[in-house]
Amino acid sequence: MDIDLITNILYAMIRTGTPLLIVALGELVCEKSGVLNLGQEGMMLMGAVVGFIVTLLSGSLLLGFILAMVAGVLMSLIFGLITMELSANQVATGLALTIFGTGLSAFIGSEFVGKPIEGLDPVFIPVLTDLPIIGRMLFGQDLIVYLSFILFGAVYWFINHSRPGLVLKAVGENPHAANAIGLPVFKTRYLAIIFGGAMAGLAGGYLSLAYTPLWAENMSAGRGWIALALVVFASWKAERVLLGAWLFGLASILHLVFQGLGFAVSPNLLAILPYLATVVVLVILSSNQTRSRLVAPMSLGNPFHARG
Amino acid sequence: MKQHSPPPRLSLRGITKQYPGCLANDDVHLDIAPAEIHALLGENGAGKSTLMKVIYGLVKPDRGEVLWDGLPIEVKDPAQARKMGIGMVFQHFSLFETLTVTENIALALGDDAGALDQLAEKIRTVSEKYGMTINPEREIHTLSVGERQRVEIVRCLVQNIKLLILDEPTSVLTPQEVDSLFITLRQLASEGCSILFISHKLNEVKALCHNATVLRAGRVSGECVPAEEDTTSMAKLMVGDDTPVSTTYPKKLRSTPLLCISDLNLHSDDPFGVHLKHINLTVNAGEIVGIAGVAGNGQEELLASLSGEHLCPDGKTITFAGDAVADLPPDQRRRWGLGFVPEERLGRGAVPEMSLTENALLTGFLSGLLSKGMVAWKKAETFADQIIDQYRVKAAGRHAQADSLSGGNLQKFIIGREIMQNPKILIAAHPTWGVDIGAATAIHKALISLRDKGTAILVISEDIDELFLISDRIGAICNGALSPVKPTPESSIQELGRMMAGDFSQSAHEGSATL
């Protein structure tokens, strides 16, 4: 294996991992508040299609990304209203959101399939880009990749070191106790859901505006589901989400690597790797009850009813 | 009305709160002076919790006003209550298990918490000042129940507190822990803090409180100075005149073993569970054995082994009249003649979404409610009606869903269901938990008459008074080990308290087997 190949693999790994990282960070914050939103895939697709159309019509990538996030937020608000105000089952609602988003995005985007736009260009950071091996990987990417680094840092700090992060964790562990000591349960959960939606929208926009600058029906191709698995894989820790996203990114380009090395392995076979890894982690986690009980937000998936 | 020179710290004027189908508070008046320890007495369902939630801003009253230091105010939410200097210690702790003591307290303090390391220092200082040492760095799930309560109290004390509300604070403590809690509360009151002590335990109120307000069915039924009253007169205020409040039952010593546990060991899978260690216990036909203990010391695990929810590999570990049953599932044990009243009423004692008839059927199907494999609904309904009638269960009828009943009424229903099947062995966890005095007396009488018919009864309870009242022999469980079980007349509350704290000194070396 020569240096160029390694450099390229690492570059592609980060690039492929970025949408996963962004969605998973959003879902991580959402799940920390005790809300399980399975609608990631649907929110991503809506972000992708809205971002693409806006950029195509306006010519502005920035506007495309912003409205992609807005689309994700609007989708997440549907989820929020149904699960929070109407206390509907989070799992069922999330699944419905994914189905809804998949269908709606295909409908909206049918006119725009295959139309070309000018995608997001990489921004080379002088000097650093030329570092061997890691230069391209960390400093030769586009702005959204850099933004994902910042987002990771922000989420990590927020969850582990900020007071609102503490509130978030408390609400996710025991919303009733949180309410009893006067923490804003509803507000916290709404904000977490909205953040999750914004991140899913951004990741969707990244797919259609930067990763492969075009719109195709169902173009997120299961990344929303991988991100959900990723949060479990990371046992709800931000730093592991970062690592996992890049690992999963690597797993999904492995077939290219193997081709480069002269092995023929079916890409479909390799595509199961992230899920396999998640199953393994789940098994390891649940083998020890102490760990499994302390690691996941305790009220994950439980609706919170307002006091009577 | 009492005369105080300064205005009362807190004054409630005509508080009324109506819930659908239930008038929780009806024109309630209450005054608490600075530095006063005031008792709020009442049975379960008398409206204590609602009143306390009104003070803490969790419930909005329909009518009435709240005066704070003489000025009318509206407490909108707990955050505002906290800012005013009201602290509350809940019966069911509002702590976050995966967070540390400091983080928990920081959460409650809001923006006033400041830096975590300074707060930790403050927690250490305050907890030592009031004799309630806690380590701020520990995570809550590693703490005992008593320690958790300290965290709740310290959480109130680190702020500038003027009124501390404690909801049934002693129900989870050993008698020794109760004593030290009282010392802390007196110290606090002497520094000017008002304390509202909610309880139904008359002895404690008598020992601690300056004044008492008694609630019955949502109304104030009387006010008194506990030190000048005897417990019977206060109990009368709580339950009304026509209910007998105290009796004693003759103790019996029997010698026909029916339920035998020999060397029961259980490794709990639950991270917050307790491992059972070498439990030996015999319950004879026609006697009641009482096991005291602070919650979370192995009661759940012991109950699970007895009910059949946890199976032992060696069937002989538990025997019913010599039959090895420890490896048999719950339904086979019930077929043998076991009656079981679990700790959790909703979810284990009853299915919340099912009607009372259906719930009666759940364990009653063995006693003739089936015909040719089909449910005999008429009989099941009669059976449910009998329970409701005999145990005076307040419900909308046998069609009422189990979760529509108050805790105490559901408890009466579950106990009644088990007792009416005339079990050969009855295992009851907290048989009168949350039940009013009148109904508790009825349940005690039913247990005693079941005993006199020859049933072996094991009662596991946190209520020591109850255990002394009905048990023929008594012991305690602590950290998964069982103390020696002694005839009740030879034991004392002090000794039992020591045993609840794990001090089995007198016969610890001869092994814990008795009889």
Short mmCIF file of C-alpha atoms in Angstrom, two decimals, chain A residues 163 166-167 169-171 173-175 177-183 289-290 293-294 298 307-308, chain B residues 56 58 78 82 90 94-99 103 106-108 110-111 141 155 269-272:
data_model
loop_
_atom_site.label_atom_id
_atom_site.label_comp_id
_atom_site.label_asym_id
_atom_site.label_seq_id
_atom_site.Cartn_x
_atom_site.Cartn_y
_atom_site.Cartn_z
CA ARG A 163 -25.02 23.34 32.96
CA LEU A 166 -26.50 18.60 32.92
CA VAL A 167 -30.16 19.56 32.70
CA LYS A 169 -29.01 14.48 31.06
CA ALA A 170 -31.24 14.88 34.10
CA VAL A 171 -34.35 15.20 31.94
CA GLU A 173 -32.79 10.11 33.13
CA ASN A 174 -35.88 11.00 35.11
CA PRO A 175 -38.23 13.63 33.67
CA ALA A 177 -37.85 14.18 39.13
CA ALA A 178 -36.61 16.92 36.83
CA ASN A 179 -40.06 18.47 36.75
CA ALA A 180 -40.35 18.20 40.51
CA ILE A 181 -37.23 20.28 41.07
CA GLY A 182 -38.39 22.78 38.50
CA LEU A 183 -36.35 21.91 35.42
CA GLN A 289 -26.64 -5.10 33.59
CA THR A 290 -24.86 -2.40 35.54
CA ARG A 293 -28.56 0.41 32.91
CA LEU A 294 -26.18 3.27 33.53
CA MET A 298 -32.90 5.86 31.62
CA ARG A 307 -48.81 17.05 35.75
CA GLY A 308 -52.52 16.89 36.34
CA TYR B 56 -44.46 24.05 46.32
CA LEU B 58 -46.69 21.99 41.58
CA PRO B 78 -41.12 24.92 42.03
CA ARG B 82 -37.14 27.56 45.76
CA PHE B 90 -40.05 14.14 48.51
CA SER B 94 -36.23 13.22 42.96
CA LEU B 95 -32.61 12.36 42.42
CA PHE B 96 -30.78 11.41 39.26
CA GLU B 97 -29.02 8.09 39.73
CA THR B 98 -26.28 8.47 37.15
CA LEU B 99 -25.23 11.92 38.33
CA GLU B 103 -24.41 17.58 40.06
CA ALA B 106 -26.37 21.94 41.21
CA LEU B 107 -29.38 21.05 39.08
CA ALA B 108 -31.81 22.00 41.80
CA GLY B 110 -30.44 26.61 39.06
CA ASP B 111 -28.17 29.47 38.12
CA HIS B 141 -26.87 4.94 42.55
CA ARG B 155 -29.96 20.06 48.71
CA ASP B 269 -28.33 -9.44 38.45
CA ASP B 270 -29.69 -6.00 39.10
CA PRO B 271 -26.91 -3.42 39.49
CA PHE B 272 -28.90 -1.81 42.30
#
